[in-house]
Tab-separated table of C-alpha atoms in Angstrom:
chain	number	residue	atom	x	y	z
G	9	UNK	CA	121.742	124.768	120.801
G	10	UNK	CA	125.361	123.715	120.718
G	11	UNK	CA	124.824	120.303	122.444
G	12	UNK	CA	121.933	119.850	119.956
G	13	UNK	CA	124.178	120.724	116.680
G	14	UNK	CA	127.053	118.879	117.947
G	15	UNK	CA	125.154	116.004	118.046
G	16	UNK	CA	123.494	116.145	114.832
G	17	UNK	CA	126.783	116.186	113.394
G	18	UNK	CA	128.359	113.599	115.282
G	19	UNK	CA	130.411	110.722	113.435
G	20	UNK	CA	132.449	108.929	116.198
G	21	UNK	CA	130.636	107.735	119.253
G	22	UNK	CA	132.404	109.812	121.681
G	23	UNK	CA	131.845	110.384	125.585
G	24	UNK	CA	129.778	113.377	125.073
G	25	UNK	CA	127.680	112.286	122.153
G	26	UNK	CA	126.734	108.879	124.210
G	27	UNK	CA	125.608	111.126	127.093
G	28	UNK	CA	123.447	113.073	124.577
G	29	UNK	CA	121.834	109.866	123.374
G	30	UNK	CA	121.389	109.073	127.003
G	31	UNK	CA	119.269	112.058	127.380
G	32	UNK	CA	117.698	112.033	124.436
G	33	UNK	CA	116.853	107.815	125.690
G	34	UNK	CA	115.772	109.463	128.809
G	35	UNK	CA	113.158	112.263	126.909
G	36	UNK	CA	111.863	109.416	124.921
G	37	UNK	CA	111.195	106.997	127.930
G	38	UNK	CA	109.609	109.749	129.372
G	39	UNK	CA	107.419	110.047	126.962
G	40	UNK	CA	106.609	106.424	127.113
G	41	UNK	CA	105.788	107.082	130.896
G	42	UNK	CA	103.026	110.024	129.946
G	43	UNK	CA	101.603	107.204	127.324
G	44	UNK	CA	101.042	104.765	130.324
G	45	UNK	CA	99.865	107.665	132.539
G	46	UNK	CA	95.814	107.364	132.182
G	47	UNK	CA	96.282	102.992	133.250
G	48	UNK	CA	99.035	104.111	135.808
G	49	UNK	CA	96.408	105.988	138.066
G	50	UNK	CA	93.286	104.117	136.948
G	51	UNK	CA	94.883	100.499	137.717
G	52	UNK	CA	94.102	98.756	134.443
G	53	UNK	CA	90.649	98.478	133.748
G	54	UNK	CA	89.567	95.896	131.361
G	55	UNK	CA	87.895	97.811	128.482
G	56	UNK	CA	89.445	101.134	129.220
G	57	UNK	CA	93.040	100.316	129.284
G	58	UNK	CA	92.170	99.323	125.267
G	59	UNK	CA	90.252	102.437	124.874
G	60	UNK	CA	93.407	104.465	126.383
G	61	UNK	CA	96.146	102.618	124.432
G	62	UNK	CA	98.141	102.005	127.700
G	63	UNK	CA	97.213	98.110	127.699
G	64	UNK	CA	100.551	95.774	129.050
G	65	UNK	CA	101.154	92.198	129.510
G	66	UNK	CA	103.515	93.183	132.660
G	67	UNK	CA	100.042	94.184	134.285
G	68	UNK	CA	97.775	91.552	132.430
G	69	UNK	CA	99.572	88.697	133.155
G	70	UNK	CA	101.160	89.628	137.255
G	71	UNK	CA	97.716	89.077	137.903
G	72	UNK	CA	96.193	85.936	135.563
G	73	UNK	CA	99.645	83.901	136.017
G	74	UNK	CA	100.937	83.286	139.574
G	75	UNK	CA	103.258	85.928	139.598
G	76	UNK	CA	101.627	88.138	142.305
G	77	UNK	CA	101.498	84.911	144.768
G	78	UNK	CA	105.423	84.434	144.093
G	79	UNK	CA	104.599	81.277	141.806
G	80	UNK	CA	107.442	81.815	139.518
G	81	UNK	CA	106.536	80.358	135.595
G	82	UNK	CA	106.582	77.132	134.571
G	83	UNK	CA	106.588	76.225	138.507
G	84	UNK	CA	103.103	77.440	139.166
G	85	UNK	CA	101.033	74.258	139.495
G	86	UNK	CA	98.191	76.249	137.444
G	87	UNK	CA	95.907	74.864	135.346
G	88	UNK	CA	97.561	74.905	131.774
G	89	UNK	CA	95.350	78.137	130.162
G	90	UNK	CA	96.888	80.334	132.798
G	91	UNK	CA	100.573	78.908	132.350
G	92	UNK	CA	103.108	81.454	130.884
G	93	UNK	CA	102.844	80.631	127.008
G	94	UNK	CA	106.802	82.552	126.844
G	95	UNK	CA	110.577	81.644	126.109
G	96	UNK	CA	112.782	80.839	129.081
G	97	UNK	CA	114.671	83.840	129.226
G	98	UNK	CA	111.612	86.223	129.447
G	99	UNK	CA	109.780	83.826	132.337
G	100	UNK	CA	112.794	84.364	133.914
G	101	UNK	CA	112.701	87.902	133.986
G	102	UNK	CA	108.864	88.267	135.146
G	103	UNK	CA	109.641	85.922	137.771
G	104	UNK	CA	112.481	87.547	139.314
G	105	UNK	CA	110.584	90.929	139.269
G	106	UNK	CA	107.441	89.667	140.293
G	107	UNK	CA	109.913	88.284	143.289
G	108	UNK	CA	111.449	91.862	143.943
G	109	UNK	CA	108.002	93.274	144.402
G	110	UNK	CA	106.953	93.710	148.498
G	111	UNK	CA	103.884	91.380	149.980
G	112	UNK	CA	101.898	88.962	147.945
G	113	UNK	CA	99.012	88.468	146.514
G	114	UNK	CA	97.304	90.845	143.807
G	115	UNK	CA	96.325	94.355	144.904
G	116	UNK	CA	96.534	97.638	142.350
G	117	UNK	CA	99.468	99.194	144.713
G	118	UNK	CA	101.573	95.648	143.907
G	119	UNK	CA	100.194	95.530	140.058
G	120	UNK	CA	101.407	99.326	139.789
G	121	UNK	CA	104.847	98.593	141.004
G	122	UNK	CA	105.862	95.495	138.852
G	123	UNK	CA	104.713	97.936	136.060
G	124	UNK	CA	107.047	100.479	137.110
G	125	UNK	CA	109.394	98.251	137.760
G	126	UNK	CA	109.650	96.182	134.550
G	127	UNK	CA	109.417	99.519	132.417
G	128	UNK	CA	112.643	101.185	134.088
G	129	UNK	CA	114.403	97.802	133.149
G	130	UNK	CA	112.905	97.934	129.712
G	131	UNK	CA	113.975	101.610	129.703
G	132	UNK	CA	118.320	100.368	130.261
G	133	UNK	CA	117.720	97.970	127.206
G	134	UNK	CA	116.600	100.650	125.319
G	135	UNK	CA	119.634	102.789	126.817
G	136	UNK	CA	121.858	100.090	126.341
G	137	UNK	CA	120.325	99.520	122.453
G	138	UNK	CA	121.111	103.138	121.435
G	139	UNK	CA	124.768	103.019	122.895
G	140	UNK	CA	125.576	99.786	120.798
G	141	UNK	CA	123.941	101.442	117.854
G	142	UNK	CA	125.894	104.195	118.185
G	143	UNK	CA	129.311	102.182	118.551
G	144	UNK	CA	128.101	99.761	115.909
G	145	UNK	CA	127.317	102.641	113.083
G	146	UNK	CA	130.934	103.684	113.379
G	147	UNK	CA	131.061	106.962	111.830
G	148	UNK	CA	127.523	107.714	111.965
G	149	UNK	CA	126.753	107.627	115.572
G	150	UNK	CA	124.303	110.212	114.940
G	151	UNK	CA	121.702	107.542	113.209
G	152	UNK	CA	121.374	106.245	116.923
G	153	UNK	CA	118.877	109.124	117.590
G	154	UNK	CA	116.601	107.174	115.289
G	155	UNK	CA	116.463	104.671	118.248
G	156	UNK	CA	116.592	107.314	121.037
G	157	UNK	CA	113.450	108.838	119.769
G	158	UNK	CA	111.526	106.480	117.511
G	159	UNK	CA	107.820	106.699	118.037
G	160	UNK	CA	107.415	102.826	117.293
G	161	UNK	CA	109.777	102.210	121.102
G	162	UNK	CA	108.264	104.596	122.517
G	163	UNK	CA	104.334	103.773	122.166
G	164	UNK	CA	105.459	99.739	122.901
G	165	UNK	CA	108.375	99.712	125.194
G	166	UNK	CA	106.045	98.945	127.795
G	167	UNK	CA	103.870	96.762	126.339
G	168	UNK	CA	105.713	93.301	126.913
G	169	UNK	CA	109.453	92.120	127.314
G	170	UNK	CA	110.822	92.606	123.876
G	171	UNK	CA	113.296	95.235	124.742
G	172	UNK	CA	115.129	92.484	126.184
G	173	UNK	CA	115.681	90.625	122.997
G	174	UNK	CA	116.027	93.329	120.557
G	175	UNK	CA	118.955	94.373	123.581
G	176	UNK	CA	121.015	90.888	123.210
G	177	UNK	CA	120.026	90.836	119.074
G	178	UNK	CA	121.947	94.365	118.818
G	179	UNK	CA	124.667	93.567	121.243
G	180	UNK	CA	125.463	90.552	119.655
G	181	UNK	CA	125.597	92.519	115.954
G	182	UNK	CA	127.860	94.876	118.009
G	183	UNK	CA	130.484	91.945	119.168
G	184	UNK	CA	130.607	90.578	115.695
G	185	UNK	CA	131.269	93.634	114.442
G	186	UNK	CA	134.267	93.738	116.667
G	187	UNK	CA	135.030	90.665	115.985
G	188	UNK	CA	134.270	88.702	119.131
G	189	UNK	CA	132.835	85.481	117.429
G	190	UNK	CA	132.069	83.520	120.744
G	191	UNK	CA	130.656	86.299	122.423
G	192	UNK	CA	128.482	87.220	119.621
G	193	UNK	CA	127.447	83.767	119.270
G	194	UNK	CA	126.610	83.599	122.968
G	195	UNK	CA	124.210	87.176	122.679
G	196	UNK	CA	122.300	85.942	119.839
G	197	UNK	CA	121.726	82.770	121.842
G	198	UNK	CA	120.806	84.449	125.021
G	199	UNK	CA	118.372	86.563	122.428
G	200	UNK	CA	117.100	83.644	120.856
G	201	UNK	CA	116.153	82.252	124.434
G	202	UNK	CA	114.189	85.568	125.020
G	203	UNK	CA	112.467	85.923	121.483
G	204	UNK	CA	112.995	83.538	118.434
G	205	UNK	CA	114.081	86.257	116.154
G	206	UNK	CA	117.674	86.709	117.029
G	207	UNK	CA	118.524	83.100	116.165
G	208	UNK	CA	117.160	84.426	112.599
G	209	UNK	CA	120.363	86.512	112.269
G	210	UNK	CA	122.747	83.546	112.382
G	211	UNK	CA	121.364	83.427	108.510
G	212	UNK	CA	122.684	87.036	107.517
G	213	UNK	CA	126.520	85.787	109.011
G	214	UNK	CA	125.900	82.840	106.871
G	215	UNK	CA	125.576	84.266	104.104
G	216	UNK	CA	128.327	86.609	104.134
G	217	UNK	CA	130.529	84.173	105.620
G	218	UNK	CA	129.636	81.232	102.565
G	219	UNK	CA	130.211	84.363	100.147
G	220	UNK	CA	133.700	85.372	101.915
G	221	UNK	CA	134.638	81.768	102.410
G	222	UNK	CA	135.184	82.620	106.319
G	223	UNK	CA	133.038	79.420	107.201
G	224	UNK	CA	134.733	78.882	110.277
G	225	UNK	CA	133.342	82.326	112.121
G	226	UNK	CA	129.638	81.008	111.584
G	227	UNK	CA	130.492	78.072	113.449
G	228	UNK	CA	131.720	78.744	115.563
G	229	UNK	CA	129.182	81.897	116.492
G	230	UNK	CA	126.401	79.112	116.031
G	231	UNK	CA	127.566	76.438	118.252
G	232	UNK	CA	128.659	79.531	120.728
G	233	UNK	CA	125.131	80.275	120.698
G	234	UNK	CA	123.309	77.012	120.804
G	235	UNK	CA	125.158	76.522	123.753
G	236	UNK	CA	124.326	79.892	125.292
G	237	UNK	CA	120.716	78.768	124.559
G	238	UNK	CA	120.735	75.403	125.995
G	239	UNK	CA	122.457	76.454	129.286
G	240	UNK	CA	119.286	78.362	129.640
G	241	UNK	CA	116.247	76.279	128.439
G	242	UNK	CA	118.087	73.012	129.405
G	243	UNK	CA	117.439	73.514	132.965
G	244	UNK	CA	113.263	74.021	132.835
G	245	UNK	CA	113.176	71.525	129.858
G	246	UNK	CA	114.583	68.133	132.595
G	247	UNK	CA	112.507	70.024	135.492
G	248	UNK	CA	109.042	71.502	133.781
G	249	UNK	CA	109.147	69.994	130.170
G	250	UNK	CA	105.391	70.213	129.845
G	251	UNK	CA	105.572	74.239	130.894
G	252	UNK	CA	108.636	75.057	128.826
G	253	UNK	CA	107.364	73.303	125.946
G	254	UNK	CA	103.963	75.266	126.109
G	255	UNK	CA	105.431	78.095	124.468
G	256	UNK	CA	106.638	76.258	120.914
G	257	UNK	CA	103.026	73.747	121.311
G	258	UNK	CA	101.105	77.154	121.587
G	259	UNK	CA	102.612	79.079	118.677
G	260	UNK	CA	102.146	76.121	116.486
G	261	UNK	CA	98.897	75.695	117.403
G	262	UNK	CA	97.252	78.844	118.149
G	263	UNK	CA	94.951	80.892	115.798
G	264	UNK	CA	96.110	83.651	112.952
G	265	UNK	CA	96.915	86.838	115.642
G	266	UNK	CA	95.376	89.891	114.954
G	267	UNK	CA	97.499	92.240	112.766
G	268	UNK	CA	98.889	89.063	110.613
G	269	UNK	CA	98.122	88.676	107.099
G	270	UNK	CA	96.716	85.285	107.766
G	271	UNK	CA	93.245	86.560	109.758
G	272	UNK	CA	92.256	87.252	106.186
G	273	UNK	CA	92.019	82.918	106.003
G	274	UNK	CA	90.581	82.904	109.616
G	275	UNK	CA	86.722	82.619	108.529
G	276	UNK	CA	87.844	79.437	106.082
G	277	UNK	CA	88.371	77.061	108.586
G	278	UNK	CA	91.924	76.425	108.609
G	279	UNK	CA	93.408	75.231	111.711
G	280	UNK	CA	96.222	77.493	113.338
G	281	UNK	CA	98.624	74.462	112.980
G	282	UNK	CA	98.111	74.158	109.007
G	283	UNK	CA	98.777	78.219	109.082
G	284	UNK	CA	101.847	77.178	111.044
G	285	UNK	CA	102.783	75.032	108.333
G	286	UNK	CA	102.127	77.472	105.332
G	287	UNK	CA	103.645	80.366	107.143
G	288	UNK	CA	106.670	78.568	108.285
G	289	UNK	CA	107.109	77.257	104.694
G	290	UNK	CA	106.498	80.520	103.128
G	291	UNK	CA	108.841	81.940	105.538
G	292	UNK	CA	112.026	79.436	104.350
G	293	UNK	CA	111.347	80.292	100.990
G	294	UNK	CA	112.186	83.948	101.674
G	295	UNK	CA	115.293	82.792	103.233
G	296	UNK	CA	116.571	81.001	100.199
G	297	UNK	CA	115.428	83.842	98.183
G	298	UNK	CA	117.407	86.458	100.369
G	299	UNK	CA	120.762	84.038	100.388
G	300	UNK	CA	120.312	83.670	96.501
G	301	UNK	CA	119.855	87.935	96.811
G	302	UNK	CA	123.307	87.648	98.782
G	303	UNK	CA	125.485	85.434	96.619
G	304	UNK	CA	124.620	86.994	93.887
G	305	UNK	CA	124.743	90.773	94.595
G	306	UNK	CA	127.588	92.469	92.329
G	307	UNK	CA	129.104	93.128	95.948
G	308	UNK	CA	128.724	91.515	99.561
G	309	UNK	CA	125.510	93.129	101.068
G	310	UNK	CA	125.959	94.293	104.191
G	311	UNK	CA	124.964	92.536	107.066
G	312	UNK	CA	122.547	95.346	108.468
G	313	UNK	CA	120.730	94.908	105.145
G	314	UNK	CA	119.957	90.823	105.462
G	315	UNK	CA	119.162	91.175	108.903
G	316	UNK	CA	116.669	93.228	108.536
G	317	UNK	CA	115.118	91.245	105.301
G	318	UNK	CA	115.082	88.205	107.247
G	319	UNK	CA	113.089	89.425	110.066
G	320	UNK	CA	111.052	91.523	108.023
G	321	UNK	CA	109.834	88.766	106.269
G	322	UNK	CA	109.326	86.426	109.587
G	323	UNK	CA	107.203	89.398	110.474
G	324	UNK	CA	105.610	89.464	107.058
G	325	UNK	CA	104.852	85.992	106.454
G	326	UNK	CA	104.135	85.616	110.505
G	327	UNK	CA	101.167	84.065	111.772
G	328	UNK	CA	100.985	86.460	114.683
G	329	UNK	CA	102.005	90.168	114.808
G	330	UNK	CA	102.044	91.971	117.995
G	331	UNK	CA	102.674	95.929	117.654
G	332	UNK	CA	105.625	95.485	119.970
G	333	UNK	CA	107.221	93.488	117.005
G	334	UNK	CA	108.167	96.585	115.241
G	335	UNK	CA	110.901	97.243	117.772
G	336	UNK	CA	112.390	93.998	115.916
G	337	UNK	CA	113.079	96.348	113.271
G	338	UNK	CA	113.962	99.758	114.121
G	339	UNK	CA	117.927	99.122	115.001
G	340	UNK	CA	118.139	96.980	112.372
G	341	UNK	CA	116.513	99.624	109.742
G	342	UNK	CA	119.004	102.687	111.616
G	343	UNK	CA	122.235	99.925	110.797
G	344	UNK	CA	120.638	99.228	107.176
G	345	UNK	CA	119.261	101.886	105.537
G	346	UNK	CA	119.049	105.192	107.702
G	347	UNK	CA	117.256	107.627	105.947
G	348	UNK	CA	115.207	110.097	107.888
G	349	UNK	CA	112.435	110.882	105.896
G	350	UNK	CA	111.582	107.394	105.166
G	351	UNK	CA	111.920	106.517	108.867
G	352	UNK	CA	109.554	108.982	110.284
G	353	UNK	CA	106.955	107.842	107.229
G	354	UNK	CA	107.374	104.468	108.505
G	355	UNK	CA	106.860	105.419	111.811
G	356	UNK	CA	103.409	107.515	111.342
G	357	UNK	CA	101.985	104.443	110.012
G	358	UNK	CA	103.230	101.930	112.512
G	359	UNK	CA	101.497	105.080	114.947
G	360	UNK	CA	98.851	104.715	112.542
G	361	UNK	CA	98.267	101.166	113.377
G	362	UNK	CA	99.260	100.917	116.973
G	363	UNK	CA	95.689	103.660	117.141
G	364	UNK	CA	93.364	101.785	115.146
G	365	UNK	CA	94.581	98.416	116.516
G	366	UNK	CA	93.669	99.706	120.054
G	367	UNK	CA	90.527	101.500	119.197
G	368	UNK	CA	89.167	97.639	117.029
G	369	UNK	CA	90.196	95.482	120.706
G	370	UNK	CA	88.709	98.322	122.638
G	371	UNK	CA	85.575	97.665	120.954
G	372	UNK	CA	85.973	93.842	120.961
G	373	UNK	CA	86.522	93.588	124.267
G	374	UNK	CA	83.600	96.005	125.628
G	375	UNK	CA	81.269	94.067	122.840
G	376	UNK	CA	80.423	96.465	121.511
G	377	UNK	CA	80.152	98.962	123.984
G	378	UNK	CA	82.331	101.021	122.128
G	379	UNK	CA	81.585	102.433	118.947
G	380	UNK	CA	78.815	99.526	118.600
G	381	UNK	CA	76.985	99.592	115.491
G	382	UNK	CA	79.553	101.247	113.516
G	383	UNK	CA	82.345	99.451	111.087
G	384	UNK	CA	84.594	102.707	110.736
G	385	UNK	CA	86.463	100.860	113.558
G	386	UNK	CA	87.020	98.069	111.335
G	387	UNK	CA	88.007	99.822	108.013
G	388	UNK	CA	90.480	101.699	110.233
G	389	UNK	CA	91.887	98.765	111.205
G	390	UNK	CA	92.086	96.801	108.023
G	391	UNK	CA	93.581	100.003	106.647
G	392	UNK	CA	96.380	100.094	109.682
G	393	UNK	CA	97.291	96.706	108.362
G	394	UNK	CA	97.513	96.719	105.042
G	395	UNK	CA	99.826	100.473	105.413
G	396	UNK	CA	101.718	98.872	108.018
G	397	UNK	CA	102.446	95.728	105.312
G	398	UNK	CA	102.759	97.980	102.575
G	399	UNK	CA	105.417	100.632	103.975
G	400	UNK	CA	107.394	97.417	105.604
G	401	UNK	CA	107.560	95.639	102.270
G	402	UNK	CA	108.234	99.173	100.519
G	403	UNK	CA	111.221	99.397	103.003
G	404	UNK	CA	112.340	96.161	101.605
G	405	UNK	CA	112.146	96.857	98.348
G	406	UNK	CA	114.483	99.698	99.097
G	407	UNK	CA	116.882	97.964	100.891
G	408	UNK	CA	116.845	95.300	98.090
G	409	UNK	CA	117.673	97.975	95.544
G	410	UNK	CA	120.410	99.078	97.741
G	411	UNK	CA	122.393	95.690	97.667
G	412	UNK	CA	121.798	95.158	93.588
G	413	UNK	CA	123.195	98.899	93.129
G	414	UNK	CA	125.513	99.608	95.943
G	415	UNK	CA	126.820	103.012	95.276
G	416	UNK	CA	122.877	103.688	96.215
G	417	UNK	CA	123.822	102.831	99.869
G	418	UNK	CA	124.139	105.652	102.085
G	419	UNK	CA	126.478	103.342	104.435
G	420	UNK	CA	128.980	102.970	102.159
G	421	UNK	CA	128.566	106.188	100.157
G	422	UNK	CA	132.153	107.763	102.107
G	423	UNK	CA	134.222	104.023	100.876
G	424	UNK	CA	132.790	102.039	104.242
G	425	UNK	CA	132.647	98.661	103.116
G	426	UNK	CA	130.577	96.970	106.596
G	427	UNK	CA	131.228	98.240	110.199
G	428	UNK	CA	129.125	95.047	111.607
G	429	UNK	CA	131.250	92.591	108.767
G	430	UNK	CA	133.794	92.194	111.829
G	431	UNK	CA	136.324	89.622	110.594
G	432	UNK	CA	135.248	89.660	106.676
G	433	UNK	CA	135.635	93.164	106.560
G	434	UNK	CA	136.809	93.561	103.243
G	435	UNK	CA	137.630	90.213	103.005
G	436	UNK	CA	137.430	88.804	99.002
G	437	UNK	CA	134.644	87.067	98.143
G	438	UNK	CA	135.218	83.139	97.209
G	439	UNK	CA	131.594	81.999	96.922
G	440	UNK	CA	130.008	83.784	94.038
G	441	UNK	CA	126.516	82.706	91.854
G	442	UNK	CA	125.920	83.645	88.564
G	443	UNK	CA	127.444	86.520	86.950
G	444	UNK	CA	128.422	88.726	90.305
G	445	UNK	CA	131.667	90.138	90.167
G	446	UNK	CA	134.187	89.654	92.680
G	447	UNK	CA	134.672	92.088	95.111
């Protein structure tokens, strides 16, 4: 039990507390495995895998998209409804795989092994997520068990390539925090080129640069990371420009996703593209609303604490929510606000949700062959949606109460002022609104 206490009383991120994340990283992607076990020997099938709750895009689209006949994305010659609707940086990385994987052609021995082989590299992000969360929470390295073992990772590591993005997001956080502008710039970019949401955090560094009058690190960690970003897409935009733009004309385009508050407008007849437009709009409103939160807090918030508002309300105000998405959230809620009783509440609802939202497709895509003739399947579900809302916006209420009364903030409760501030580490503010007091 030694190993076990040490750990829970960890502060610094030392050599043996690391290796105890590690295993505890290992116990929870093992987990993960046993969750996938039922589609793993049963090859996928169509209504079952829903039924199950092992459904994953690695399988779903090796076998709809090329990938199994070595057409790498974007290069496939396919008609457009089977082209790869993603970022660059993700194509990338189910092409190379799909590459890596013996023979060609689709059979369930090949499908099986780009499963297994995409998880185990999903698995090191998640590895590589908990050590920077570790490093980055300074003198709590112990909040990185959150990560290690949070239900929400390990129910949807495996579901698509997000791992990869929240793994860039959270090193990038980490270099700033150290102070290594360009570099951080360059992560966020690479993250940004893998999932949009990274590129979202650019807005938490600057606000707290505008309010520390340190201008010249958020330029220089944007420009790092548009370039980072272009010397990715730049490439398939001159060569495939109808492919690589597939993924911005589809999410613009597409229908309210299941999950989002906007299928509650889907039977009115709106298009997906005038959702677009609302969402998007109501979306840049929260952003002004969480920089006016920022200049005007009595003290800097920390940057843990806009992060996570920002994506929380992209995910919020979304058109489309996948239950992967929550793995957005969980470093940035560990850095923010880590509290274990209100993570593991959070976390039996997003469970909560992740059930019900299998059990309502199961049924939709057997029509009906499962649990026909019944709407419990349906209540469930619009209750899994409205508790997954309600505890995210409850979380953000918190964390907004936190920045307007700061000795409330468990970070900073032993006289830390922000271990991911980096180079405005208690730096003076020189941008204030309204009545905020210096700090």
């Amino acid at each position: 039990m030694q190993p076990v206490k040490t750990l829970f009383n960890a502060r610094e991120a030392t050599r043996p507390v690391i290796l105890w994340l590690l295993v505890l990283t290992a116990v929870g992607a093992g987990i993960a495995v046993l969750t996938k076990q039922w589609c793993r020997v049963n090859a996928w099938p169509a209504a079952e895998q829903h039924l199950h709750m092992c459904y994953s895009d690695f399988t779903q689209l090796f076998g709809t998209r090329g990938m199994a006949d070595k057409l790498f994305p974007y290069f496939t010659g396919l008609p457009p409804e089977q082209a790869l609707e993603y970022p660059v940086l993700l194509a990338i990385v189910a092409g190379v795989t799909a590459w890596m994987i013996p023979g060609i052609g689709f059979s369930p021995e090949r499908q099986l092994a780009y499963f297994d082989l995409n998880s185990a590299l999903s698995f090191i992000c998640w590895a590589v997520i908990v050590v920077a969360i570790a490093y980055a929470a300074r003198h709590r390295s112990r909040d990185a068990i959150m990560v290690a073992l949070a239900p929400g990772i390990i129910l949807t590591s495996q579901l698509n390539w997000d791992l990869w993005a929240v793994m860039l997001a959270t090193l990038g956080l980490l270099a700033f925090s150290r102070k290594h502008i360009v570099l951080a710039g360059v992560l966020l970019g690479l993250g940004a080129a893998a999932k949009l949401y990274p590129f979202f955090l650019f807005g938490a560094i600057l606000v707290l640069c505008l309010r520390s009058g340190r201008m010249r690190h958020f330029w220089v960690s944007l420009a790092s990371g548009v370039v980072a970003w272009l010397a990715v897409n730049v490439p398939f935009m001159l060569t495939a420009f109808d492919e690589w733009s597939r993924f911005y004309t589809f999410s613009g385009d597409r229908p309210a996703g299941n999950s989002s508050m906007w299928l509650a407008f889907a039977g009115t007849g709106m298009s997906g593209s005038t959702m677009s437009l609302l969402s998007n709009g109501l979306f840049g409103l929260a952003c002004l609303g969480i920089a006016y939160l920022g200049l005007t807090a009595q003290r800097r918030p920390r940057m843990a604490q806009l992060a996570f508002l920002i994506v929380a309300a992209f995910l919020l105000l979304g058109k489309v929510y996948s239950p992967q998405f929550v793995m957005w959230l969980i470093p940035l809620y560990v850095l923010a606000r880590p509290k274990w009783r209100e993570f593991l509440v959070w976390q039996l609802v997003e469970v909560f949700h992740w059930a019900v939202v299998w059990l309502w497709s199961a049924k939709a895509v057997s029509e009906g062959g499962y649990f026909g003739g019944s709407w419990t399947i349906e209540i469930l579900y619009g209750l899994g949606i409205v508790a997954h809302m309600a505890m995210l916006i409850y979380i953000c209420i918190k964390i907004i109460g936190d920045i307007r009364n700061p000795e409330r903030d468990v970070i900073r409760a032993d006289g830390t002022d922000d271990p991911l501030a980096g180079p405005i580490e208690h730096a003076d503010d020189a941008f204030v609104l309204g009545s905020a007091k210096k700090s």
